[in-house]
mmCIF file with all atom_site columns, C-alpha atoms and ligand atoms in Angstrom:
data_model
loop_
_atom_site.group_PDB
_atom_site.id
_atom_site.type_symbol
_atom_site.label_atom_id
_atom_site.label_alt_id
_atom_site.label_comp_id
_atom_site.label_asym_id
_atom_site.label_entity_id
_atom_site.label_seq_id
_atom_site.pdbx_PDB_ins_code
_atom_site.Cartn_x
_atom_site.Cartn_y
_atom_site.Cartn_z
_atom_site.occupancy
_atom_site.B_iso_or_equiv
_atom_site.pdbx_formal_charge
_atom_site.auth_seq_id
_atom_site.auth_comp_id
_atom_site.auth_asym_id
_atom_site.auth_atom_id
_atom_site.pdbx_PDB_model_num
ATOM   1   C CA  . MET A 1 1   ? 74.640  105.001 163.940 1.00 0.00 ? 1   MET A CA  1
ATOM   2   C CA  . LEU A 1 2   ? 77.645  105.269 166.130 1.00 0.00 ? 2   LEU A CA  1
ATOM   3   C CA  . ASN A 1 3   ? 79.765  102.436 166.133 1.00 0.00 ? 3   ASN A CA  1
ATOM   4   C CA  . ILE A 1 4   ? 81.445  101.365 169.380 1.00 0.00 ? 4   ILE A CA  1
ATOM   5   C CA  . ALA A 1 5   ? 83.843  98.590  169.944 1.00 0.00 ? 5   ALA A CA  1
ATOM   6   C CA  . LEU A 1 6   ? 83.814  97.008  173.361 1.00 0.00 ? 6   LEU A CA  1
ATOM   7   C CA  . PRO A 1 7   ? 86.283  94.939  175.012 1.00 0.00 ? 7   PRO A CA  1
ATOM   8   C CA  . LYS A 1 8   ? 85.070  91.235  175.198 1.00 0.00 ? 8   LYS A CA  1
ATOM   9   C CA  . GLY A 1 9   ? 84.964  89.740  178.575 1.00 0.00 ? 9   GLY A CA  1
ATOM   10  C CA  . ARG A 1 10  ? 84.368  91.100  182.203 1.00 0.00 ? 10  ARG A CA  1
ATOM   11  C CA  . LEU A 1 11  ? 85.315  94.491  181.551 1.00 0.00 ? 11  LEU A CA  1
ATOM   12  C CA  . GLY A 1 12  ? 83.342  94.891  178.592 1.00 0.00 ? 12  GLY A CA  1
ATOM   13  C CA  . GLU A 1 13  ? 80.139  93.986  180.589 1.00 0.00 ? 13  GLU A CA  1
ATOM   14  C CA  . VAL A 1 14  ? 80.951  96.580  183.311 1.00 0.00 ? 14  VAL A CA  1
ATOM   15  C CA  . VAL A 1 15  ? 81.465  99.010  180.740 1.00 0.00 ? 15  VAL A CA  1
ATOM   16  C CA  . PHE A 1 16  ? 78.364  98.276  178.460 1.00 0.00 ? 16  PHE A CA  1
ATOM   17  C CA  . ASP A 1 17  ? 76.281  98.427  181.728 1.00 0.00 ? 17  ASP A CA  1
ATOM   18  C CA  . MET A 1 18  ? 78.078  102.201 181.988 1.00 0.00 ? 18  MET A CA  1
ATOM   19  C CA  . PHE A 1 19  ? 77.044  103.071 178.533 1.00 0.00 ? 19  PHE A CA  1
ATOM   20  C CA  . ALA A 1 20  ? 73.292  101.793 179.038 1.00 0.00 ? 20  ALA A CA  1
ATOM   21  C CA  . ALA A 1 21  ? 73.155  103.944 182.074 1.00 0.00 ? 21  ALA A CA  1
ATOM   22  C CA  . ALA A 1 22  ? 74.288  106.711 180.137 1.00 0.00 ? 22  ALA A CA  1
ATOM   23  C CA  . GLY A 1 23  ? 71.139  106.524 177.596 1.00 0.00 ? 23  GLY A CA  1
ATOM   24  C CA  . TYR A 1 24  ? 72.966  104.144 175.141 1.00 0.00 ? 24  TYR A CA  1
ATOM   25  C CA  . ASP A 1 25  ? 71.193  100.839 175.955 1.00 0.00 ? 25  ASP A CA  1
ATOM   26  C CA  . CYS A 1 26  ? 70.919  97.906  173.445 1.00 0.00 ? 26  CYS A CA  1
ATOM   27  C CA  . PRO A 1 27  ? 68.771  95.172  175.078 1.00 0.00 ? 27  PRO A CA  1
ATOM   28  C CA  . ALA A 1 28  ? 69.664  92.633  172.474 1.00 0.00 ? 28  ALA A CA  1
ATOM   29  C CA  . ILE A 1 29  ? 73.145  92.484  173.695 1.00 0.00 ? 29  ILE A CA  1
ATOM   30  C CA  . ARG A 1 30  ? 72.119  90.739  176.948 1.00 0.00 ? 30  ARG A CA  1
ATOM   31  C CA  . GLU A 1 31  ? 70.471  87.845  175.192 1.00 0.00 ? 31  GLU A CA  1
ATOM   32  C CA  . PRO A 1 32  ? 72.663  84.944  175.435 1.00 0.00 ? 32  PRO A CA  1
ATOM   33  C CA  . GLY A 1 33  ? 74.499  83.716  172.199 1.00 0.00 ? 33  GLY A CA  1
ATOM   34  C CA  . ARG A 1 34  ? 77.527  84.133  170.265 1.00 0.00 ? 34  ARG A CA  1
ATOM   35  C CA  . LYS A 1 35  ? 76.633  87.186  167.975 1.00 0.00 ? 35  LYS A CA  1
ATOM   36  C CA  . LEU A 1 36  ? 79.212  89.910  168.007 1.00 0.00 ? 36  LEU A CA  1
ATOM   37  C CA  . ILE A 1 37  ? 77.241  92.854  166.561 1.00 0.00 ? 37  ILE A CA  1
ATOM   38  C CA  . PHE A 1 38  ? 74.119  94.428  168.284 1.00 0.00 ? 38  PHE A CA  1
ATOM   39  C CA  . GLU A 1 39  ? 72.241  97.749  167.384 1.00 0.00 ? 39  GLU A CA  1
ATOM   40  C CA  . ASN A 1 40  ? 69.605  99.970  168.702 1.00 0.00 ? 40  ASN A CA  1
ATOM   41  C CA  . GLU A 1 41  ? 68.074  102.138 166.213 1.00 0.00 ? 41  GLU A CA  1
ATOM   42  C CA  . SER A 1 42  ? 66.351  104.266 168.483 1.00 0.00 ? 42  SER A CA  1
ATOM   43  C CA  . THR A 1 43  ? 69.363  105.196 170.608 1.00 0.00 ? 43  THR A CA  1
ATOM   44  C CA  . GLY A 1 44  ? 71.717  105.432 167.320 1.00 0.00 ? 44  GLY A CA  1
ATOM   45  C CA  . VAL A 1 45  ? 74.438  102.978 168.546 1.00 0.00 ? 45  VAL A CA  1
ATOM   46  C CA  . ARG A 1 46  ? 76.086  99.567  167.142 1.00 0.00 ? 46  ARG A CA  1
ATOM   47  C CA  . TYR A 1 47  ? 77.992  97.970  169.442 1.00 0.00 ? 47  TYR A CA  1
ATOM   48  C CA  . PHE A 1 48  ? 80.349  94.960  168.714 1.00 0.00 ? 48  PHE A CA  1
ATOM   49  C CA  . TRP A 1 49  ? 82.809  92.892  170.975 1.00 0.00 ? 49  TRP A CA  1
ATOM   50  C CA  . VAL A 1 50  ? 86.361  92.857  170.047 1.00 0.00 ? 50  VAL A CA  1
ATOM   51  C CA  . LYS A 1 51  ? 89.404  91.302  171.896 1.00 0.00 ? 51  LYS A CA  1
ATOM   52  C CA  . PRO A 1 52  ? 90.346  93.936  174.365 1.00 0.00 ? 52  PRO A CA  1
ATOM   53  C CA  . SER A 1 53  ? 93.939  94.490  172.703 1.00 0.00 ? 53  SER A CA  1
ATOM   54  C CA  . ASP A 1 54  ? 92.276  95.100  169.415 1.00 0.00 ? 54  ASP A CA  1
ATOM   55  C CA  . VAL A 1 55  ? 89.681  97.678  170.259 1.00 0.00 ? 55  VAL A CA  1
ATOM   56  C CA  . SER A 1 56  ? 92.461  100.644 169.664 1.00 0.00 ? 56  SER A CA  1
ATOM   57  C CA  . ILE A 1 57  ? 92.927  98.851  166.126 1.00 0.00 ? 57  ILE A CA  1
ATOM   58  C CA  . TYR A 1 58  ? 89.464  99.260  165.362 1.00 0.00 ? 58  TYR A CA  1
ATOM   59  C CA  . VAL A 1 59  ? 89.031  102.570 166.318 1.00 0.00 ? 59  VAL A CA  1
ATOM   60  C CA  . GLU A 1 60  ? 92.493  103.779 164.888 1.00 0.00 ? 60  GLU A CA  1
ATOM   61  C CA  . ARG A 1 61  ? 91.473  102.457 161.533 1.00 0.00 ? 61  ARG A CA  1
ATOM   62  C CA  . GLY A 1 62  ? 87.781  103.918 161.723 1.00 0.00 ? 62  GLY A CA  1
ATOM   63  C CA  . ALA A 1 63  ? 85.720  100.534 161.889 1.00 0.00 ? 63  ALA A CA  1
ATOM   64  C CA  . ALA A 1 64  ? 84.754  102.065 165.163 1.00 0.00 ? 64  ALA A CA  1
ATOM   65  C CA  . ASP A 1 65  ? 83.938  105.412 165.931 1.00 0.00 ? 65  ASP A CA  1
ATOM   66  C CA  . ILE A 1 66  ? 84.824  104.836 169.732 1.00 0.00 ? 66  ILE A CA  1
ATOM   67  C CA  . GLY A 1 67  ? 85.812  102.179 171.956 1.00 0.00 ? 67  GLY A CA  1
ATOM   68  C CA  . VAL A 1 68  ? 87.255  101.362 175.371 1.00 0.00 ? 68  VAL A CA  1
ATOM   69  C CA  . ALA A 1 69  ? 90.704  100.195 175.725 1.00 0.00 ? 69  ALA A CA  1
ATOM   70  C CA  . GLY A 1 70  ? 93.091  99.734  178.643 1.00 0.00 ? 70  GLY A CA  1
ATOM   71  C CA  . LYS A 1 71  ? 95.619  102.407 179.089 1.00 0.00 ? 71  LYS A CA  1
ATOM   72  C CA  . ASP A 1 72  ? 98.268  99.588  178.968 1.00 0.00 ? 72  ASP A CA  1
ATOM   73  C CA  . ILE A 1 73  ? 97.404  99.124  175.322 1.00 0.00 ? 73  ILE A CA  1
ATOM   74  C CA  . LEU A 1 74  ? 97.348  102.747 174.574 1.00 0.00 ? 74  LEU A CA  1
ATOM   75  C CA  . LEU A 1 75  ? 100.747 103.053 176.097 1.00 0.00 ? 75  LEU A CA  1
ATOM   76  C CA  . GLU A 1 76  ? 102.096 100.032 174.437 1.00 0.00 ? 76  GLU A CA  1
ATOM   77  C CA  . TYR A 1 77  ? 100.885 100.508 170.945 1.00 0.00 ? 77  TYR A CA  1
ATOM   78  C CA  . ALA A 1 78  ? 100.445 104.395 170.985 1.00 0.00 ? 78  ALA A CA  1
ATOM   79  C CA  . PRO A 1 79  ? 97.433  104.340 168.315 1.00 0.00 ? 79  PRO A CA  1
ATOM   80  C CA  . GLN A 1 80  ? 96.715  107.654 166.678 1.00 0.00 ? 80  GLN A CA  1
ATOM   81  C CA  . VAL A 1 81  ? 93.335  108.058 168.608 1.00 0.00 ? 81  VAL A CA  1
ATOM   82  C CA  . TYR A 1 82  ? 91.857  110.735 170.903 1.00 0.00 ? 82  TYR A CA  1
ATOM   83  C CA  . GLU A 1 83  ? 91.697  109.332 174.548 1.00 0.00 ? 83  GLU A CA  1
ATOM   84  C CA  . LEU A 1 84  ? 88.267  111.117 175.925 1.00 0.00 ? 84  LEU A CA  1
ATOM   85  C CA  . ALA A 1 85  ? 87.970  109.995 179.306 1.00 0.00 ? 85  ALA A CA  1
ATOM   86  C CA  . ASP A 1 86  ? 88.971  107.789 182.169 1.00 0.00 ? 86  ASP A CA  1
ATOM   87  C CA  . LEU A 1 87  ? 86.280  105.258 183.002 1.00 0.00 ? 87  LEU A CA  1
ATOM   88  C CA  . HIS A 1 88  ? 87.980  104.460 186.523 1.00 0.00 ? 88  HIS A CA  1
ATOM   89  C CA  . VAL A 1 89  ? 87.321  100.689 185.870 1.00 0.00 ? 89  VAL A CA  1
ATOM   90  C CA  . GLY A 1 90  ? 89.564  97.716  185.082 1.00 0.00 ? 90  GLY A CA  1
ATOM   91  C CA  . LYS A 1 91  ? 92.003  99.219  187.312 1.00 0.00 ? 91  LYS A CA  1
ATOM   92  C CA  . CYS A 1 92  ? 95.244  97.549  187.786 1.00 0.00 ? 92  CYS A CA  1
ATOM   93  C CA  . ARG A 1 93  ? 98.894  98.389  188.028 1.00 0.00 ? 93  ARG A CA  1
ATOM   94  C CA  . MET A 1 94  ? 101.959 97.830  185.430 1.00 0.00 ? 94  MET A CA  1
ATOM   95  C CA  . CYS A 1 95  ? 104.436 96.454  187.558 1.00 0.00 ? 95  CYS A CA  1
ATOM   96  C CA  . VAL A 1 96  ? 108.236 94.839  187.456 1.00 0.00 ? 96  VAL A CA  1
ATOM   97  C CA  . ALA A 1 97  ? 107.774 91.540  189.478 1.00 0.00 ? 97  ALA A CA  1
ATOM   98  C CA  . GLY A 1 98  ? 110.267 88.823  190.182 1.00 0.00 ? 98  GLY A CA  1
ATOM   99  C CA  . PHE A 1 99  ? 111.482 86.780  193.130 1.00 0.00 ? 99  PHE A CA  1
ATOM   100 C CA  . ARG A 1 100 ? 111.077 88.821  196.339 1.00 0.00 ? 100 ARG A CA  1
ATOM   101 C CA  . ASP A 1 101 ? 114.972 88.447  197.249 1.00 0.00 ? 101 ASP A CA  1
ATOM   102 C CA  . PHE A 1 102 ? 116.134 89.377  193.428 1.00 0.00 ? 102 PHE A CA  1
ATOM   103 C CA  . TYR A 1 103 ? 119.211 91.353  193.412 1.00 0.00 ? 103 TYR A CA  1
ATOM   104 C CA  . ASP A 1 104 ? 119.477 93.415  190.465 1.00 0.00 ? 104 ASP A CA  1
ATOM   105 C CA  . ASP A 1 105 ? 123.248 93.487  189.428 1.00 0.00 ? 105 ASP A CA  1
ATOM   106 C CA  . PRO A 1 106 ? 124.199 96.578  187.667 1.00 0.00 ? 106 PRO A CA  1
ATOM   107 C CA  . ASP A 1 107 ? 127.084 94.980  185.909 1.00 0.00 ? 107 ASP A CA  1
ATOM   108 C CA  . ARG A 1 108 ? 124.731 92.489  184.137 1.00 0.00 ? 108 ARG A CA  1
ATOM   109 C CA  . THR A 1 109 ? 121.987 93.036  181.393 1.00 0.00 ? 109 THR A CA  1
ATOM   110 C CA  . LEU A 1 110 ? 118.658 92.599  183.198 1.00 0.00 ? 110 LEU A CA  1
ATOM   111 C CA  . ARG A 1 111 ? 116.514 90.057  181.177 1.00 0.00 ? 111 ARG A CA  1
ATOM   112 C CA  . VAL A 1 112 ? 112.800 91.221  181.175 1.00 0.00 ? 112 VAL A CA  1
ATOM   113 C CA  . ALA A 1 113 ? 110.075 89.092  179.981 1.00 0.00 ? 113 ALA A CA  1
ATOM   114 C CA  . THR A 1 114 ? 106.991 90.719  178.963 1.00 0.00 ? 114 THR A CA  1
ATOM   115 C CA  . LYS A 1 115 ? 103.975 91.424  176.828 1.00 0.00 ? 115 LYS A CA  1
ATOM   116 C CA  . PHE A 1 116 ? 104.595 95.392  177.186 1.00 0.00 ? 116 PHE A CA  1
ATOM   117 C CA  . SER A 1 117 ? 108.093 95.554  175.492 1.00 0.00 ? 117 SER A CA  1
ATOM   118 C CA  . ASN A 1 118 ? 107.746 99.308  174.349 1.00 0.00 ? 118 ASN A CA  1
ATOM   119 C CA  . ILE A 1 119 ? 106.484 100.130 178.121 1.00 0.00 ? 119 ILE A CA  1
ATOM   120 C CA  . ALA A 1 120 ? 109.305 98.187  179.553 1.00 0.00 ? 120 ALA A CA  1
ATOM   121 C CA  . ARG A 1 121 ? 111.977 99.554  177.260 1.00 0.00 ? 121 ARG A CA  1
ATOM   122 C CA  . GLN A 1 122 ? 110.785 103.011 178.059 1.00 0.00 ? 122 GLN A CA  1
ATOM   123 C CA  . TYR A 1 123 ? 110.748 102.424 181.766 1.00 0.00 ? 123 TYR A CA  1
ATOM   124 C CA  . TYR A 1 124 ? 114.239 101.106 182.040 1.00 0.00 ? 124 TYR A CA  1
ATOM   125 C CA  . ALA A 1 125 ? 115.403 103.501 179.520 1.00 0.00 ? 125 ALA A CA  1
ATOM   126 C CA  . GLY A 1 126 ? 114.327 106.167 182.043 1.00 0.00 ? 126 GLY A CA  1
ATOM   127 C CA  . LYS A 1 127 ? 116.486 104.491 184.581 1.00 0.00 ? 127 LYS A CA  1
ATOM   128 C CA  . SER A 1 128 ? 119.581 104.039 182.172 1.00 0.00 ? 128 SER A CA  1
ATOM   129 C CA  . ARG A 1 129 ? 119.397 100.494 182.764 1.00 0.00 ? 129 ARG A CA  1
ATOM   130 C CA  . LEU A 1 130 ? 120.545 98.126  180.166 1.00 0.00 ? 130 LEU A CA  1
ATOM   131 C CA  . ILE A 1 131 ? 118.002 95.302  179.486 1.00 0.00 ? 131 ILE A CA  1
ATOM   132 C CA  . ASP A 1 132 ? 117.378 92.304  177.042 1.00 0.00 ? 132 ASP A CA  1
ATOM   133 C CA  . ILE A 1 133 ? 113.659 92.146  176.281 1.00 0.00 ? 133 ILE A CA  1
ATOM   134 C CA  . ILE A 1 134 ? 112.099 88.714  175.919 1.00 0.00 ? 134 ILE A CA  1
ATOM   135 C CA  . HIS A 1 135 ? 108.672 89.430  174.292 1.00 0.00 ? 135 HIS A CA  1
ATOM   136 C CA  . LEU A 1 136 ? 105.966 86.742  175.368 1.00 0.00 ? 136 LEU A CA  1
ATOM   137 C CA  . ASN A 1 137 ? 102.339 86.590  174.732 1.00 0.00 ? 137 ASN A CA  1
ATOM   138 C CA  . GLY A 1 138 ? 101.109 85.237  178.065 1.00 0.00 ? 138 GLY A CA  1
ATOM   139 C CA  . SER A 1 139 ? 101.791 83.396  181.392 1.00 0.00 ? 139 SER A CA  1
ATOM   140 C CA  . ILE A 1 140 ? 104.622 85.862  181.742 1.00 0.00 ? 140 ILE A CA  1
ATOM   141 C CA  . GLU A 1 141 ? 105.027 84.704  185.437 1.00 0.00 ? 141 GLU A CA  1
ATOM   142 C CA  . LEU A 1 142 ? 106.729 81.529  184.211 1.00 0.00 ? 142 LEU A CA  1
ATOM   143 C CA  . ALA A 1 143 ? 109.448 83.290  182.848 1.00 0.00 ? 143 ALA A CA  1
ATOM   144 C CA  . PRO A 1 144 ? 111.672 84.038  185.967 1.00 0.00 ? 144 PRO A CA  1
ATOM   145 C CA  . ILE A 1 145 ? 110.605 80.758  187.560 1.00 0.00 ? 145 ILE A CA  1
ATOM   146 C CA  . LEU A 1 146 ? 112.125 78.592  184.548 1.00 0.00 ? 146 LEU A CA  1
ATOM   147 C CA  . GLY A 1 147 ? 115.170 80.907  184.568 1.00 0.00 ? 147 GLY A CA  1
ATOM   148 C CA  . LEU A 1 148 ? 114.019 82.491  181.083 1.00 0.00 ? 148 LEU A CA  1
ATOM   149 C CA  . SER A 1 149 ? 113.951 85.811  182.457 1.00 0.00 ? 149 SER A CA  1
ATOM   150 C CA  . ASP A 1 150 ? 115.229 87.929  185.844 1.00 0.00 ? 150 ASP A CA  1
ATOM   151 C CA  . VAL A 1 151 ? 112.169 89.897  186.216 1.00 0.00 ? 151 VAL A CA  1
ATOM   152 C CA  . ILE A 1 152 ? 108.958 90.353  184.278 1.00 0.00 ? 152 ILE A CA  1
ATOM   153 C CA  . VAL A 1 153 ? 107.051 93.743  183.409 1.00 0.00 ? 153 VAL A CA  1
ATOM   154 C CA  . ASP A 1 154 ? 103.123 92.891  183.723 1.00 0.00 ? 154 ASP A CA  1
ATOM   155 C CA  . ILE A 1 155 ? 99.778  93.701  184.778 1.00 0.00 ? 155 ILE A CA  1
ATOM   156 C CA  . VAL A 1 156 ? 98.917  93.086  188.458 1.00 0.00 ? 156 VAL A CA  1
ATOM   157 C CA  . GLU A 1 157 ? 95.621  93.420  189.279 1.00 0.00 ? 157 GLU A CA  1
ATOM   158 C CA  . THR A 1 158 ? 94.643  91.507  192.585 1.00 0.00 ? 158 THR A CA  1
ATOM   159 C CA  . GLY A 1 159 ? 98.127  90.058  192.922 1.00 0.00 ? 159 GLY A CA  1
ATOM   160 C CA  . THR A 1 160 ? 96.824  86.428  193.223 1.00 0.00 ? 160 THR A CA  1
ATOM   161 C CA  . THR A 1 161 ? 98.866  85.245  190.053 1.00 0.00 ? 161 THR A CA  1
ATOM   162 C CA  . LEU A 1 162 ? 102.299 86.595  191.575 1.00 0.00 ? 162 LEU A CA  1
ATOM   163 C CA  . LYS A 1 163 ? 101.521 85.068  194.785 1.00 0.00 ? 163 LYS A CA  1
ATOM   164 C CA  . GLU A 1 164 ? 100.596 81.884  193.915 1.00 0.00 ? 164 GLU A CA  1
ATOM   165 C CA  . ASN A 1 165 ? 103.827 81.697  192.264 1.00 0.00 ? 165 ASN A CA  1
ATOM   166 C CA  . ASN A 1 166 ? 105.932 82.910  194.771 1.00 0.00 ? 166 ASN A CA  1
ATOM   167 C CA  . LEU A 1 167 ? 106.710 86.076  192.993 1.00 0.00 ? 167 LEU A CA  1
ATOM   168 C CA  . ALA A 1 168 ? 106.102 89.525  194.179 1.00 0.00 ? 168 ALA A CA  1
ATOM   169 C CA  . VAL A 1 169 ? 106.006 93.321  193.055 1.00 0.00 ? 169 VAL A CA  1
ATOM   170 C CA  . LEU A 1 170 ? 109.459 94.754  192.573 1.00 0.00 ? 170 LEU A CA  1
ATOM   171 C CA  . ALA A 1 171 ? 108.632 98.081  191.541 1.00 0.00 ? 171 ALA A CA  1
ATOM   172 C CA  . GLU A 1 172 ? 105.449 99.998  190.140 1.00 0.00 ? 172 GLU A CA  1
ATOM   173 C CA  . ILE A 1 173 ? 105.392 101.567 186.729 1.00 0.00 ? 173 ILE A CA  1
ATOM   174 C CA  . LEU A 1 174 ? 101.954 103.177 186.433 1.00 0.00 ? 174 LEU A CA  1
ATOM   175 C CA  . PRO A 1 175 ? 98.486  102.690 187.225 1.00 0.00 ? 175 PRO A CA  1
ATOM   176 C CA  . ILE A 1 176 ? 96.231  101.368 184.558 1.00 0.00 ? 176 ILE A CA  1
ATOM   177 C CA  . SER A 1 177 ? 92.483  101.705 183.994 1.00 0.00 ? 177 SER A CA  1
ATOM   178 C CA  . ALA A 1 178 ? 90.052  101.723 180.855 1.00 0.00 ? 178 ALA A CA  1
ATOM   179 C CA  . ARG A 1 179 ? 89.811  104.641 178.580 1.00 0.00 ? 179 ARG A CA  1
ATOM   180 C CA  . LEU A 1 180 ? 87.198  106.017 176.126 1.00 0.00 ? 180 LEU A CA  1
ATOM   181 C CA  . ILE A 1 181 ? 88.992  106.539 172.990 1.00 0.00 ? 181 ILE A CA  1
ATOM   182 C CA  . ALA A 1 182 ? 87.686  107.907 169.449 1.00 0.00 ? 182 ALA A CA  1
ATOM   183 C CA  . ASN A 1 183 ? 88.731  107.854 166.109 1.00 0.00 ? 183 ASN A CA  1
ATOM   184 C CA  . LYS A 1 184 ? 90.143  111.337 165.080 1.00 0.00 ? 184 LYS A CA  1
ATOM   185 C CA  . ALA A 1 185 ? 87.999  111.612 161.656 1.00 0.00 ? 185 ALA A CA  1
ATOM   186 C CA  . SER A 1 186 ? 84.906  110.455 163.391 1.00 0.00 ? 186 SER A CA  1
ATOM   187 C CA  . TYR A 1 187 ? 85.217  112.888 166.211 1.00 0.00 ? 187 TYR A CA  1
ATOM   188 C CA  . ALA A 1 188 ? 85.618  115.880 163.833 1.00 0.00 ? 188 ALA A CA  1
ATOM   189 C CA  . PHE A 1 189 ? 82.375  114.582 161.779 1.00 0.00 ? 189 PHE A CA  1
ATOM   190 C CA  . ALA A 1 190 ? 80.224  113.675 164.778 1.00 0.00 ? 190 ALA A CA  1
ATOM   191 C CA  . CYS A 1 191 ? 81.706  115.908 167.584 1.00 0.00 ? 191 CYS A CA  1
ATOM   192 C CA  . GLU A 1 192 ? 78.486  117.010 169.004 1.00 0.00 ? 192 GLU A CA  1
ATOM   193 C CA  . GLN A 1 193 ? 77.187  113.056 169.330 1.00 0.00 ? 193 GLN A CA  1
ATOM   194 C CA  . ILE A 1 194 ? 80.532  112.035 170.552 1.00 0.00 ? 194 ILE A CA  1
ATOM   195 C CA  . GLU A 1 195 ? 80.968  114.821 173.069 1.00 0.00 ? 195 GLU A CA  1
ATOM   196 C CA  . THR A 1 196 ? 77.204  114.244 174.316 1.00 0.00 ? 196 THR A CA  1
ATOM   197 C CA  . LEU A 1 197 ? 78.200  110.309 174.824 1.00 0.00 ? 197 LEU A CA  1
ATOM   198 C CA  . THR A 1 198 ? 81.373  111.320 176.349 1.00 0.00 ? 198 THR A CA  1
ATOM   199 C CA  . ARG A 1 199 ? 79.926  113.873 179.025 1.00 0.00 ? 199 ARG A CA  1
ATOM   200 C CA  . ARG A 1 200 ? 77.334  111.405 180.229 1.00 0.00 ? 200 ARG A CA  1
ATOM   201 C CA  . ILE A 1 201 ? 79.643  108.444 180.440 1.00 0.00 ? 201 ILE A CA  1
ATOM   202 C CA  . ARG A 1 202 ? 82.212  110.520 182.120 1.00 0.00 ? 202 ARG A CA  1
ATOM   203 C CA  . ALA A 1 203 ? 79.518  111.701 184.830 1.00 0.00 ? 203 ALA A CA  1
ATOM   204 C CA  . ILE A 1 204 ? 78.804  107.819 185.550 1.00 0.00 ? 204 ILE A CA  1
ATOM   205 C CA  . ALA A 1 205 ? 82.486  107.191 185.774 1.00 0.00 ? 205 ALA A CA  1
ATOM   206 C CA  . ASP A 1 206 ? 83.220  109.924 188.271 1.00 0.00 ? 206 ASP A CA  1
ATOM   207 C CA  . ARG A 1 207 ? 80.299  108.733 190.268 1.00 0.00 ? 207 ARG A CA  1
ATOM   208 C CA  . ARG A 1 208 ? 81.929  105.417 190.665 1.00 0.00 ? 208 ARG A CA  1
ATOM   209 C CA  . ASN A 1 209 ? 85.202  107.206 191.764 1.00 0.00 ? 209 ASN A CA  1
ATOM   210 C CA  . PRO A 1 210 ? 84.305  110.407 193.602 1.00 0.00 ? 210 PRO A CA  1
HETATM 211 C C1  . PRP B 2 .   ? 97.266  89.012  183.419 1.00 0.00 ? 1   PRP B C1  1
HETATM 212 C C2  . PRP B 2 .   ? 98.473  89.535  183.904 1.00 0.00 ? 1   PRP B C2  1
HETATM 213 C C3  . PRP B 2 .   ? 98.683  88.422  185.032 1.00 0.00 ? 1   PRP B C3  1
HETATM 214 C C4  . PRP B 2 .   ? 97.367  88.463  185.531 1.00 0.00 ? 1   PRP B C4  1
HETATM 215 C C5  . PRP B 2 .   ? 97.235  89.427  186.858 1.00 0.00 ? 1   PRP B C5  1
HETATM 216 O O1  . PRP B 2 .   ? 96.962  87.834  182.820 1.00 0.00 ? 1   PRP B O1  1
HETATM 217 O O2  . PRP B 2 .   ? 99.419  89.386  182.797 1.00 0.00 ? 1   PRP B O2  1
HETATM 218 O O3  . PRP B 2 .   ? 99.336  87.253  184.498 1.00 0.00 ? 1   PRP B O3  1
HETATM 219 O O4  . PRP B 2 .   ? 96.350  88.777  184.708 1.00 0.00 ? 1   PRP B O4  1
HETATM 220 O O5  . PRP B 2 .   ? 95.985  89.095  187.695 1.00 0.00 ? 1   PRP B O5  1
HETATM 221 P P1  . PRP B 2 .   ? 96.045  89.157  188.861 1.00 0.00 ? 1   PRP B P1  1
HETATM 222 O O6  . PRP B 2 .   ? 97.038  90.079  189.613 1.00 0.00 ? 1   PRP B O6  1
HETATM 223 O O7  . PRP B 2 .   ? 94.567  89.391  189.344 1.00 0.00 ? 1   PRP B O7  1
HETATM 224 O O8  . PRP B 2 .   ? 96.306  87.605  189.442 1.00 0.00 ? 1   PRP B O8  1
HETATM 225 P P2  . PRP B 2 .   ? 95.916  87.409  181.692 1.00 0.00 ? 1   PRP B P2  1
HETATM 226 O O9  . PRP B 2 .   ? 94.901  86.717  182.683 1.00 0.00 ? 1   PRP B O9  1
HETATM 227 O O10 . PRP B 2 .   ? 95.359  88.346  180.828 1.00 0.00 ? 1   PRP B O10 1
HETATM 228 O O11 . PRP B 2 .   ? 96.503  86.117  181.026 1.00 0.00 ? 1   PRP B O11 1
HETATM 229 P P3  . PRP B 2 .   ? 97.965  85.899  180.235 1.00 0.00 ? 1   PRP B P3  1
HETATM 230 O O12 . PRP B 2 .   ? 98.506  84.988  181.046 1.00 0.00 ? 1   PRP B O12 1
HETATM 231 O O13 . PRP B 2 .   ? 97.289  85.194  178.898 1.00 0.00 ? 1   PRP B O13 1
HETATM 232 O O14 . PRP B 2 .   ? 98.347  87.309  179.865 1.00 0.00 ? 1   PRP B O14 1
#
């Protein structure tokens, strides 16, 4: 059995459809209910739904052989896993955002609110800009509005959250998408199985992103 950690939610459903199309279907997963683990002996897969930001933890520690995680999580937490394929789904951008007319005074330390402290730190280090990181866990857009920070570093997908809160993208840091990842030991032991799966999934992902 290949243990596969899928990110719970809308992205996970899209990703599961890709696995199913690649020949790794598991009809039980589509039945309504709150079960978290599903297996299909005939295709040799066991899926489990995991909080998206936890997928890389399951894979890194070997509780899952493979999984699907956002590039944002991989960059932020740098888990020791193999990144096997870009699935070209879950696309968004990691951005600096704030009030459209924000003036960045270089003589002042920039206050940056974010869930992605390491990505933010690395981005500003590359600009030799002194910053004060304010680590938050959600609703990051509130921070500049309430004067908690000058800017935010956050994921922008449709841009609706920024727009509806009168904020704007000030700089783009990097594009993000979902990645197929593997546990290093699993990859060594089940190399052929994982490579076959990767090849099939990659073909489906590339078809979506010609
Ligand atoms: C993410 C992100 C933004 C929003 C961007 O938040 O942190 O707030 O989505 O999406 P949009 O550009 O399509 O509006 P999430 O929904 O994960 O909730 P959070 O506030 O708990 O981080």
